[in-house]
Coordinates of C-alpha atoms in Angstrom, one line a residue:
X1 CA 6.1 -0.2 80.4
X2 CA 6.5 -3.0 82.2
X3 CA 3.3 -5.0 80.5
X4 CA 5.3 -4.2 77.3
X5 CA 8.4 -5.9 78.2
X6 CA 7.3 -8.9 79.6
X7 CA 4.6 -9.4 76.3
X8 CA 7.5 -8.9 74.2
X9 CA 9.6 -11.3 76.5
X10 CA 6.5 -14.1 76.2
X11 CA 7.0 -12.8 72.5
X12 CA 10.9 -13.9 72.3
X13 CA 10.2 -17.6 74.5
X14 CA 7.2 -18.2 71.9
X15 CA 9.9 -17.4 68.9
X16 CA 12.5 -20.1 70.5
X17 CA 9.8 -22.8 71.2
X18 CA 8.7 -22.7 67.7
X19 CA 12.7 -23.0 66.3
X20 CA 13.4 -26.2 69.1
X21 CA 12.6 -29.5 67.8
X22 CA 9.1 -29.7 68.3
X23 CA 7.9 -26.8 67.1
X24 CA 4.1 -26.1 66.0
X25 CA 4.7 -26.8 62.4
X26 CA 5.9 -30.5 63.2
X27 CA 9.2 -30.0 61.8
X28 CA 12.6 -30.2 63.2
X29 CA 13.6 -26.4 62.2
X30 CA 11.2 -23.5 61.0
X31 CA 13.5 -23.0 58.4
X32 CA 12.9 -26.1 57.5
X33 CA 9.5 -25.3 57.0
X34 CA 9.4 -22.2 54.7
X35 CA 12.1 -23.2 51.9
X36 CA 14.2 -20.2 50.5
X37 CA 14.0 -19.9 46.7
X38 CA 17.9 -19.9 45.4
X39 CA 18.6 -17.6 42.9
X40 CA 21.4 -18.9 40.5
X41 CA 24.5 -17.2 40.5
X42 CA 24.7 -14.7 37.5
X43 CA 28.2 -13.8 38.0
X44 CA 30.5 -14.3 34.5
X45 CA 33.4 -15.8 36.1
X46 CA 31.4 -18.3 37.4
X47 CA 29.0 -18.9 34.4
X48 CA 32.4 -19.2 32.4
X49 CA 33.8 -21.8 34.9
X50 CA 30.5 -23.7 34.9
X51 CA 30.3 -23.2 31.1
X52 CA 33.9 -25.4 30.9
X53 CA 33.4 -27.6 33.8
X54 CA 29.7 -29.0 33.8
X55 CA 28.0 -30.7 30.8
X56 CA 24.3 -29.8 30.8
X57 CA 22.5 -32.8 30.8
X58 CA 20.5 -34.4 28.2
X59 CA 17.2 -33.2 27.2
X60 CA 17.9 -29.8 29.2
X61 CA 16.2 -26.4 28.3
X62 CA 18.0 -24.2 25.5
X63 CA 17.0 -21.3 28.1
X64 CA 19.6 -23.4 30.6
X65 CA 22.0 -24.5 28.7
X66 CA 22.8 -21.3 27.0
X67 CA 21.9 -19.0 30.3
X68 CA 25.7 -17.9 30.3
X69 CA 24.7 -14.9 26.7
X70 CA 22.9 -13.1 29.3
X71 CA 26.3 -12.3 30.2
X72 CA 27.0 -10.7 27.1
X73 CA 25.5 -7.5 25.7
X74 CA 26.8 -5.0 23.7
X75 CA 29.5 -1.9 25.6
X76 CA 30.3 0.1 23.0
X77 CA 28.5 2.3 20.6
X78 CA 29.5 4.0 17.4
X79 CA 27.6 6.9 16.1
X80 CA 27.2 8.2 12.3
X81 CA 29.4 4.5 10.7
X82 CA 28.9 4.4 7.0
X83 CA 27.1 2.2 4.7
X84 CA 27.2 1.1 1.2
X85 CA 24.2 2.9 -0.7
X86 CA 21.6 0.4 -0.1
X87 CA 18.2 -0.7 2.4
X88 CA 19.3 -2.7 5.5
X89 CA 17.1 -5.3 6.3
X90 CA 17.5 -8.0 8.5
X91 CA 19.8 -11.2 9.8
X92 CA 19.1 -14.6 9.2
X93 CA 17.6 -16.8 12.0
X94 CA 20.5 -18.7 12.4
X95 CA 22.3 -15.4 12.4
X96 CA 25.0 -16.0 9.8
X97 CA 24.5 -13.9 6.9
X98 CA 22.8 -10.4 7.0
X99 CA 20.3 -8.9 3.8
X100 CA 19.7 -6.0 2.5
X101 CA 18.4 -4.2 -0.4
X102 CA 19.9 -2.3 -3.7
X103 CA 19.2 1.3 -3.4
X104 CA 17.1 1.2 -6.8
X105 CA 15.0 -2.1 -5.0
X106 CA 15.7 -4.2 -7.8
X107 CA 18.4 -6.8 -6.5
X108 CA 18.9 -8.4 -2.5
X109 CA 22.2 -8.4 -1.5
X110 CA 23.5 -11.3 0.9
X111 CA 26.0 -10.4 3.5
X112 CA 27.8 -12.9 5.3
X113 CA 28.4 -12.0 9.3
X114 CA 31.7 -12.6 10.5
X115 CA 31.0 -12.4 14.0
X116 CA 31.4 -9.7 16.9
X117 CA 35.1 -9.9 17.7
X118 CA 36.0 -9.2 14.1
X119 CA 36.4 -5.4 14.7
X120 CA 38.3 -6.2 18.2
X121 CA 41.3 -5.0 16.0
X122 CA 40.3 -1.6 15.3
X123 CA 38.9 -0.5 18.4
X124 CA 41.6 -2.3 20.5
X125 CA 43.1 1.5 21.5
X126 CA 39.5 3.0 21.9
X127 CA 38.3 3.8 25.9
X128 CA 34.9 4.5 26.9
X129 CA 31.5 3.4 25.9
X130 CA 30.8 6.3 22.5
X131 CA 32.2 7.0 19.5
X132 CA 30.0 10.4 18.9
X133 CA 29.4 11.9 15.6
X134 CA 30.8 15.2 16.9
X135 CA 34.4 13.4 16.7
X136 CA 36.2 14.3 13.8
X137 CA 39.4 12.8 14.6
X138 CA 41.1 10.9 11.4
X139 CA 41.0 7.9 13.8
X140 CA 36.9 8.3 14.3
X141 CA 36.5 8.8 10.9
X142 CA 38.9 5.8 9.7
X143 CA 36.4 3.1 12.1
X144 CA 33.4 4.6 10.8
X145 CA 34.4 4.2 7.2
X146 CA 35.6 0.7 7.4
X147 CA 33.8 -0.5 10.4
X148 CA 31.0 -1.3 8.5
X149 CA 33.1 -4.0 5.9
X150 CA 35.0 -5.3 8.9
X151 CA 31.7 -6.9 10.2
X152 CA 30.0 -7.6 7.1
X153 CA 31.7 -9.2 4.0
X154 CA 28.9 -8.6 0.6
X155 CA 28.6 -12.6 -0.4
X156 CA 25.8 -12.1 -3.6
X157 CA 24.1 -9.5 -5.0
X158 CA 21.1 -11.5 -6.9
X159 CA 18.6 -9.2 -9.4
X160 CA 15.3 -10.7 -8.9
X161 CA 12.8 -7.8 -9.7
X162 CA 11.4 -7.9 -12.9
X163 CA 11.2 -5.0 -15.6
X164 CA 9.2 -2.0 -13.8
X165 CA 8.6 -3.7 -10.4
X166 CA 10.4 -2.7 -6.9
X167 CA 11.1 -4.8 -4.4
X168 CA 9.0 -4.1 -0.8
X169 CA 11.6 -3.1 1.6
X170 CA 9.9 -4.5 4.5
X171 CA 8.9 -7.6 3.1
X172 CA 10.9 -10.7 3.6
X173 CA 10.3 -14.0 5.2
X174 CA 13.4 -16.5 6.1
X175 CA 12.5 -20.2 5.7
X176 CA 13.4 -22.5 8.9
X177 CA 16.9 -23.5 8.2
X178 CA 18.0 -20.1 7.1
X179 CA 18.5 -21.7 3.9
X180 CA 16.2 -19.4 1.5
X181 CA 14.5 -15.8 1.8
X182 CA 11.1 -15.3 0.3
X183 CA 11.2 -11.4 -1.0
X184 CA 8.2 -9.7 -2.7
X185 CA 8.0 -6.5 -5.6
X186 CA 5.1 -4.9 -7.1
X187 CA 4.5 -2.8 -9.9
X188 CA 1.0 -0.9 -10.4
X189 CA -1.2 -2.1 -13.2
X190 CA -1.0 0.3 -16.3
X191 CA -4.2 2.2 -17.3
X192 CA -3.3 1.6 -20.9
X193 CA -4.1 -1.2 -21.8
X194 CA -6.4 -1.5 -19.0
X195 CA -6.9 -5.2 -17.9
X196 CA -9.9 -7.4 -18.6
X197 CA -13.1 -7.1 -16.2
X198 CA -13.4 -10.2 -15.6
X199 CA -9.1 -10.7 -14.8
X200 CA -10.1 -8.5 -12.1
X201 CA -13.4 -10.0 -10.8
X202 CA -12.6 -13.4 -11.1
X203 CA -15.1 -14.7 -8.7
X204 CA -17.9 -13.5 -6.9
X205 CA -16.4 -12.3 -3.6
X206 CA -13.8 -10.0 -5.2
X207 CA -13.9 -6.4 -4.2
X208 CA -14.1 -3.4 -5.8
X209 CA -10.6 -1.4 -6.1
X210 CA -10.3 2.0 -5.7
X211 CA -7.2 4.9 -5.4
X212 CA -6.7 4.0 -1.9
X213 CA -6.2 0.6 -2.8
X214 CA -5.4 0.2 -6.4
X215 CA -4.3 -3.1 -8.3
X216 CA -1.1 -4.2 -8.3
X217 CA 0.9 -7.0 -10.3
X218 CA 3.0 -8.8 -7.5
X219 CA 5.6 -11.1 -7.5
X220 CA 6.9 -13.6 -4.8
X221 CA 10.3 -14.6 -5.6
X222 CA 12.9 -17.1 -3.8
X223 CA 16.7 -16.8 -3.3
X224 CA 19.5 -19.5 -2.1
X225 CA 21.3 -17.7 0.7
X226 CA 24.3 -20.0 0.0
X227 CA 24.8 -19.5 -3.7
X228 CA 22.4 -16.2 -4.4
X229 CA 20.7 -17.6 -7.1
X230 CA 17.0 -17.0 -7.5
X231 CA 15.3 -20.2 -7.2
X232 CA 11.8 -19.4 -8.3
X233 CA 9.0 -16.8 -8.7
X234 CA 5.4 -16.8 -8.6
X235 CA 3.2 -14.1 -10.1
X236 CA -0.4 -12.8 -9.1
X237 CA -1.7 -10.6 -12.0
X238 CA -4.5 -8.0 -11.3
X239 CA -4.3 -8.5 -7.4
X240 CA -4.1 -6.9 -4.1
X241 CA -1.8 -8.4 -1.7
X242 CA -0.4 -6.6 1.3
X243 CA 3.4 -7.0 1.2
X244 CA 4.4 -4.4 4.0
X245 CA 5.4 -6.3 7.4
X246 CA 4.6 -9.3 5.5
X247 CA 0.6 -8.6 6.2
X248 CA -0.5 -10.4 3.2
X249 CA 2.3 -13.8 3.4
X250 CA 2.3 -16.0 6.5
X251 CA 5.8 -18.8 6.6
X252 CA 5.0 -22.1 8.8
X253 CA 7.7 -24.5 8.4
X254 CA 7.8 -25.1 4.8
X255 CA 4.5 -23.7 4.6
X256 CA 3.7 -20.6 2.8
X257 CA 0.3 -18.7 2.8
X258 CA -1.0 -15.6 0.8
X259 CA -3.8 -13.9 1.1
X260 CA -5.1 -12.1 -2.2
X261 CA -7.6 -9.5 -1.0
X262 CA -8.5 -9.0 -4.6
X263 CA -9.6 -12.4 -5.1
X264 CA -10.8 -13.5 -1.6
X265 CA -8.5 -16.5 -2.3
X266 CA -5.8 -18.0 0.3
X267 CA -3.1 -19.6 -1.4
X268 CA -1.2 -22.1 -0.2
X269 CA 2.6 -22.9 -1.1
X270 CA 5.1 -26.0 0.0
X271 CA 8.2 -24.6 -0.1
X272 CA 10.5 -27.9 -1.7
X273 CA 14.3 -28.5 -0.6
X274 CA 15.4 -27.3 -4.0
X275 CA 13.7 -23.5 -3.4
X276 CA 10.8 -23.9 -5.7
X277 CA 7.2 -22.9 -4.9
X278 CA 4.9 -26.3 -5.0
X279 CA 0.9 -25.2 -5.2
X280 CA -1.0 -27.1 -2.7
X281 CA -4.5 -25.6 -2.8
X282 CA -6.5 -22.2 -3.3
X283 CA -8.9 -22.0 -0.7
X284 CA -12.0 -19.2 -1.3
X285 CA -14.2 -20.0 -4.0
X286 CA -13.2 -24.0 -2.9
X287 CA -11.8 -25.7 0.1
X288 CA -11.2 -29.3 -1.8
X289 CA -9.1 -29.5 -4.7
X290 CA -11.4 -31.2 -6.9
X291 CA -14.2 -28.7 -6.2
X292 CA -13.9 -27.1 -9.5
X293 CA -14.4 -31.1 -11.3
X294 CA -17.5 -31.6 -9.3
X295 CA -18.9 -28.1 -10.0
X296 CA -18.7 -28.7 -13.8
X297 CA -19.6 -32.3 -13.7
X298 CA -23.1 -30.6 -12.6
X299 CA -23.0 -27.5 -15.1
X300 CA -23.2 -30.2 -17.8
X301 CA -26.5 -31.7 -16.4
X302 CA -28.2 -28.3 -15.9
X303 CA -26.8 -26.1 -18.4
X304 CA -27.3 -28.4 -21.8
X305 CA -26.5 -25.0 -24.1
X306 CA -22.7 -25.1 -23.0
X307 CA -23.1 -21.4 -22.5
X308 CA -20.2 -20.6 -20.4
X309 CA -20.6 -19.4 -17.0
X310 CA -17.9 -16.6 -15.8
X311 CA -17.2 -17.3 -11.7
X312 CA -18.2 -13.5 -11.1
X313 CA -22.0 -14.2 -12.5
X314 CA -22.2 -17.1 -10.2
X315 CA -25.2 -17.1 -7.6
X316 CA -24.1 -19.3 -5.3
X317 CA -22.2 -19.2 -2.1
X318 CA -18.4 -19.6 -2.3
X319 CA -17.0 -22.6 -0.8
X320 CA -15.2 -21.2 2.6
X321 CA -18.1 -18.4 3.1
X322 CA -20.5 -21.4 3.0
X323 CA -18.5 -23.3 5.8
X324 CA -18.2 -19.9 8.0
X325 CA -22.1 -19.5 7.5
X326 CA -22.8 -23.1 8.7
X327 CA -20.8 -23.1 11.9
X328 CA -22.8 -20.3 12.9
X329 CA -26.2 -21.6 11.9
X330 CA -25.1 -24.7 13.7
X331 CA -23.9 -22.7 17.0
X332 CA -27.2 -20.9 16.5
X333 CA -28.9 -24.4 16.9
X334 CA -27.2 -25.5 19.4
X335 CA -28.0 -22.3 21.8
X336 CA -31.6 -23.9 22.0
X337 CA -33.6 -20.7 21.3
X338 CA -35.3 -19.3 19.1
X339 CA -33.7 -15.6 19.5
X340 CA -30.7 -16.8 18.3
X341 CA -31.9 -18.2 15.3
X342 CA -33.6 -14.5 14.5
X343 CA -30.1 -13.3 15.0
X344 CA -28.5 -15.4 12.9
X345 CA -31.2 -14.9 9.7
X346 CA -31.4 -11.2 10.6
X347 CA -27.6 -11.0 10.2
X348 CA -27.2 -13.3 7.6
X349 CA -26.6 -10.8 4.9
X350 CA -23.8 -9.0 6.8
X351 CA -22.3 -11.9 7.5
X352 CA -22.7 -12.7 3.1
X353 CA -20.9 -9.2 2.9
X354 CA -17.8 -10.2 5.0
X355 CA -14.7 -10.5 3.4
X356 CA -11.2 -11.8 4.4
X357 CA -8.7 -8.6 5.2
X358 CA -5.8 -10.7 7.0
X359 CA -4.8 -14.3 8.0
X360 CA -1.9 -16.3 9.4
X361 CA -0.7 -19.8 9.9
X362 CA -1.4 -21.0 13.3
X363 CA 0.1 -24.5 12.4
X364 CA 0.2 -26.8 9.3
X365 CA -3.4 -27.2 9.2
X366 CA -5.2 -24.2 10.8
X367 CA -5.5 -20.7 9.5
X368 CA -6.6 -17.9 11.3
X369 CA -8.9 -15.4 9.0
X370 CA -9.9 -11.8 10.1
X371 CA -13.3 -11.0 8.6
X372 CA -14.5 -7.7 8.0
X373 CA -16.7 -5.3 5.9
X374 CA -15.5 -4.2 2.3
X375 CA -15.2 -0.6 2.8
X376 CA -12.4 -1.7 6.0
X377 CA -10.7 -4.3 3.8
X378 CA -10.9 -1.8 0.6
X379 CA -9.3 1.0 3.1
X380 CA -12.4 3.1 2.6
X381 CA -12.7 3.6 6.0
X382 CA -10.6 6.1 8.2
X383 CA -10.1 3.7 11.6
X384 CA -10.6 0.2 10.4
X385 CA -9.5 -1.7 13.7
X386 CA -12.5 0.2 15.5
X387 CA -14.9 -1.8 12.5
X388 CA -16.9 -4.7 13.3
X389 CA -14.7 -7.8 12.5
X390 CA -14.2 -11.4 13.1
X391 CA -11.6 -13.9 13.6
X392 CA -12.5 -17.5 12.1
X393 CA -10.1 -20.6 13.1
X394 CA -10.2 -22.6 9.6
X395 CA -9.4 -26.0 9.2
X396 CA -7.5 -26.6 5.6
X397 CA -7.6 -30.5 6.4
X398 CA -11.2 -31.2 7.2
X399 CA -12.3 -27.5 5.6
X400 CA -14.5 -27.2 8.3
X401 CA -14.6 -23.9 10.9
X402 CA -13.7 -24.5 14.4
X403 CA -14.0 -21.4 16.0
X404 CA -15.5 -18.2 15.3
X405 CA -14.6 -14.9 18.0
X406 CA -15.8 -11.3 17.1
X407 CA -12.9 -8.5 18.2
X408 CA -15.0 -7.6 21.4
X409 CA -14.8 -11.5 22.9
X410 CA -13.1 -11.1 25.9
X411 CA -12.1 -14.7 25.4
X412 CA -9.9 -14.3 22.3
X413 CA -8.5 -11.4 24.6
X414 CA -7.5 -14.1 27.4
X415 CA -6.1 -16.1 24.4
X416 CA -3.8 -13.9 23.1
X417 CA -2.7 -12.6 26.6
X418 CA -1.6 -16.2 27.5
X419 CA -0.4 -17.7 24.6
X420 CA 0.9 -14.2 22.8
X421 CA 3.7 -16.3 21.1
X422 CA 1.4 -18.4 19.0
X423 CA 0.1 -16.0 17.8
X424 CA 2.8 -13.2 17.2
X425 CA 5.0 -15.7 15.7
X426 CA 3.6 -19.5 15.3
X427 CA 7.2 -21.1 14.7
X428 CA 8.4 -20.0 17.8
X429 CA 7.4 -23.5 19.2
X430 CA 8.2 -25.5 16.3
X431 CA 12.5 -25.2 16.8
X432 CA 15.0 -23.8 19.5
X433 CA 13.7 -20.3 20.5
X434 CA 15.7 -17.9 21.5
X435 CA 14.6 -15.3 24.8
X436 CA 11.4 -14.1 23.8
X437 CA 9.6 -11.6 25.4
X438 CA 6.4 -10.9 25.5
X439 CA 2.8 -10.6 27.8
X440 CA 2.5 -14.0 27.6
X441 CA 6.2 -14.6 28.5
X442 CA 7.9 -11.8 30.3
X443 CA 5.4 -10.3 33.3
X444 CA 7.6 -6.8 32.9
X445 CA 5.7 -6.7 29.1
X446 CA 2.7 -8.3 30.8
X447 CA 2.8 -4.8 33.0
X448 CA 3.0 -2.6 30.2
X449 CA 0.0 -4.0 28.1
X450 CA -1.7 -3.7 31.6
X451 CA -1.1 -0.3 31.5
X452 CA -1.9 0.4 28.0
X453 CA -5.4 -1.8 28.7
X454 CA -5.7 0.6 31.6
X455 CA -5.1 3.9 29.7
X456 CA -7.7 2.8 26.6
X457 CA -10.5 2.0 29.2
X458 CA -10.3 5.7 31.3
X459 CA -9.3 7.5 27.9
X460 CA -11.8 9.9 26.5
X461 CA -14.2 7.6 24.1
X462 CA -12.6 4.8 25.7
X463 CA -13.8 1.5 27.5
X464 CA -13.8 -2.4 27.7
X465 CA -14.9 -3.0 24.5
X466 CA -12.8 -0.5 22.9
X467 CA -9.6 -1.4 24.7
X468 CA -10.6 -5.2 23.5
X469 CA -11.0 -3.6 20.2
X470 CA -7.4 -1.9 20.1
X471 CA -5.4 -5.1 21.4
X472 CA -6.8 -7.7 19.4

């Protein structure tokens, strides 16, 4: 007992020596030394008194600046409120007006918001946090009947469907200043008359339809969100474009992208200040615009009859298959061995066979393609993510191929764990954001993907590869 009391005593003097002035650490406190992290005050009075009193400085984060709406959050929630009879959609990204569409999917109707506080007058009297559905007090009943036009006030209803098509309820794609909304419909192609063979096949890539994916005729259209009126369309006859979650269209900027499965063709759209759809290139069958005059500048010297040459009899390599089959060739050189070489010529007619099943915009000049099989991109198949399949990084400027990652590289997994946001949603970076959260942003959803990693690799049938399968 007494060995323990004067250890803990030598334990106590050692404590005071290192807080006195010359302490082990060379510093004149130890709290000096280890410097404690402030956390800034979250309290709303004082947000609201900083809010009034302090001026954030130029140049400072939008995060910082704005910190005091993570004061506000919504208190009060209404159960069973009534709507007109149509689709609700979506707000705008500047959060001003609200769509939605007709309950036949022929028109978009344009909602203007008028804010939060416009219903402060009708639940001024209401205490508590729920309005249930089980109230069936005439007061209940009178919010939920008109709560709905207190907050939104209908601005345009604009028909934009034409005869026989139906607009895709989850298809619609907001251009950066809020300004226009891109919308799509479809309308299956009629067996009577049936269309041509070669409107269907109109190069050599094109697939093979079938009743899980059947040919559509599609139509992209354009709306003013100010005035409602319908700005432009554009048309793809004989196609197969996938309009749900916007799978098939990608919006950068003023950059539009759609991919026609049907065609192996990526088009590519300048959305102009007026709301009209400007064609930029077609990239598939050619990369350069002037492709197509060069090709038939040489048909003329080797084909003296004239006899006219349909794209679907051509022999030859399409243009953006040709520039995906000479990166790998070239990354097959460059390994220095011969087995890699073998690989590539033993492969070389799978990778022939691979055709484009989804893309997106990673900026104004890059596309990201996801390669696979036919019978995954045809829907043939019962679990096409577990496929073989590969993501190319495409140039549109110098139509070259930068990168090529099949789904098992664990690098494109590190990729998309870091930098989630580019990926998910490229113009997050290119304007004011608000909070996002994600893996690569937020460590709580960093967690649960952990988790979910974990629970693929000790599942049944599971593993690393699959798990790198299931999140790419």
């Amino acid at each position: 007992m007494a060995d323990s009391t004067k250890a803990f005593c030598e334990g106590e003097a050692a404590w005071e020596d290192m807080e006195g002035p010359t302490n082990s650490f060379g510093s004149e406190s130890f709290a000096d030394f280890i410097k404690v992290r402030r956390i800034p005050n979250q309290n709303i009075v004082h947000r609201l008194r900083q809010r009034e009193t302090h001026a954030a400085f130029p140049g400072t984060n939008w995060h910082i600046a704005r910190s005091f709406h993570q004061n506000l959050f919504p208190n009060f929630t209404i159960v069973n409120v009534e709507k007109p009879p149509c689709f609700l959609r979506k707000f705008s990204p500047d959060g001003k007006h609200f769509i939605a569409f007709s309950s036949d999917q022929t028109s978009i109707e344009i909602y203007k918001f008028r804010g939060s506080h416009a219903a402060e007058n009708i639940l001024f009297s209401r205490e508590g946090e729920l309005l249930s559905g089980t109230d069936a007090s005439n007061d209940a009943a009178q919010i939920r009947a008109c709560l709905f036009d207190t907050f939104f006030e209908l601005m345009h209803t604009t028909s934009v469907a034409p005869n026989g098509e139906h607009l895709n309820r989850e298809c619609s794609l907001f251009t950066e200043d809020s300004r226009y909304v891109i919308v799509g419909s479809a309308m299956y192609v009629p067996e009577e008359p049936y269309p041509y063979f070669f409107d269907m096949y109109q190069n050599n890539e094109s697939v093979a339809p079938n009743p899980r994916s059947p040919l559509e005729d599609y139509s992209l259209h354009i709306v003013d969100m100010h005035t409602g009126r319908l700005c432009d369309t554009k048309q793809f006859k004989c196609d197969k474009i996938f309009l749900s979650h916007n799978q098939g269209l990608y919006l950068y900027r003023n950059i539009l992208a759609v991919l026609s499965v049907q065609q192996q063709t990526v088009h590519i759209f300048h959305i102009g200040e007026d709301g009209y759809f400007v064609g930029v290139r077609s990239i598939g069958r050619f990369c350069y615009e002037d492709d197509e005059l060069m090709l038939s500048h040489v048909r003329q010297e080797f084909n003296p009859t004239q006899q006219q040459v349909r794209p679907f009899r051509e022999t030859a390599i399409n243009c953006l298959k040709h520039r995906l089959l000479v990166f790998l060739y070239s990354r097959a050189k460059q390994d220095g061995s011969p087995f890699a070489l073998r690989q590539f010529f033993q492969y070389f007619d799978q990778f022939c066979m691979l055709r484009m099943w989804k893309m997106q915009l990673l900026d104004e000049n890059h596309l990201l393609i996801k390669y696979a099989s036919e019978d995954v991109v045809t829907l043939r198949v019962q679990d096409p993510n577990s496929q073989p399949s590969f993501f190319v990084v495409y140039d549109m400027m110098s139509t070259n191929v930068v990168a090529v990652f099949e789904n098992t590289s664990e690098e494109l997994l590190e990729l998309f764990e870091n930098f989630c946001d580019l990926f998910r949603n490229a113009s997050l970076h290119s304007q004011p954001v608000h909070f996002t959260c994600s893996a690569s942003s937020n460590i709580y959803a960093r967690q649960i993907q952990r988790r979910f990693k974990h629970t693929i690799i000790h599942a049944k049938y599971g593993g690393q590869t699959e798990a790198v399968k299931l999140l790419e």
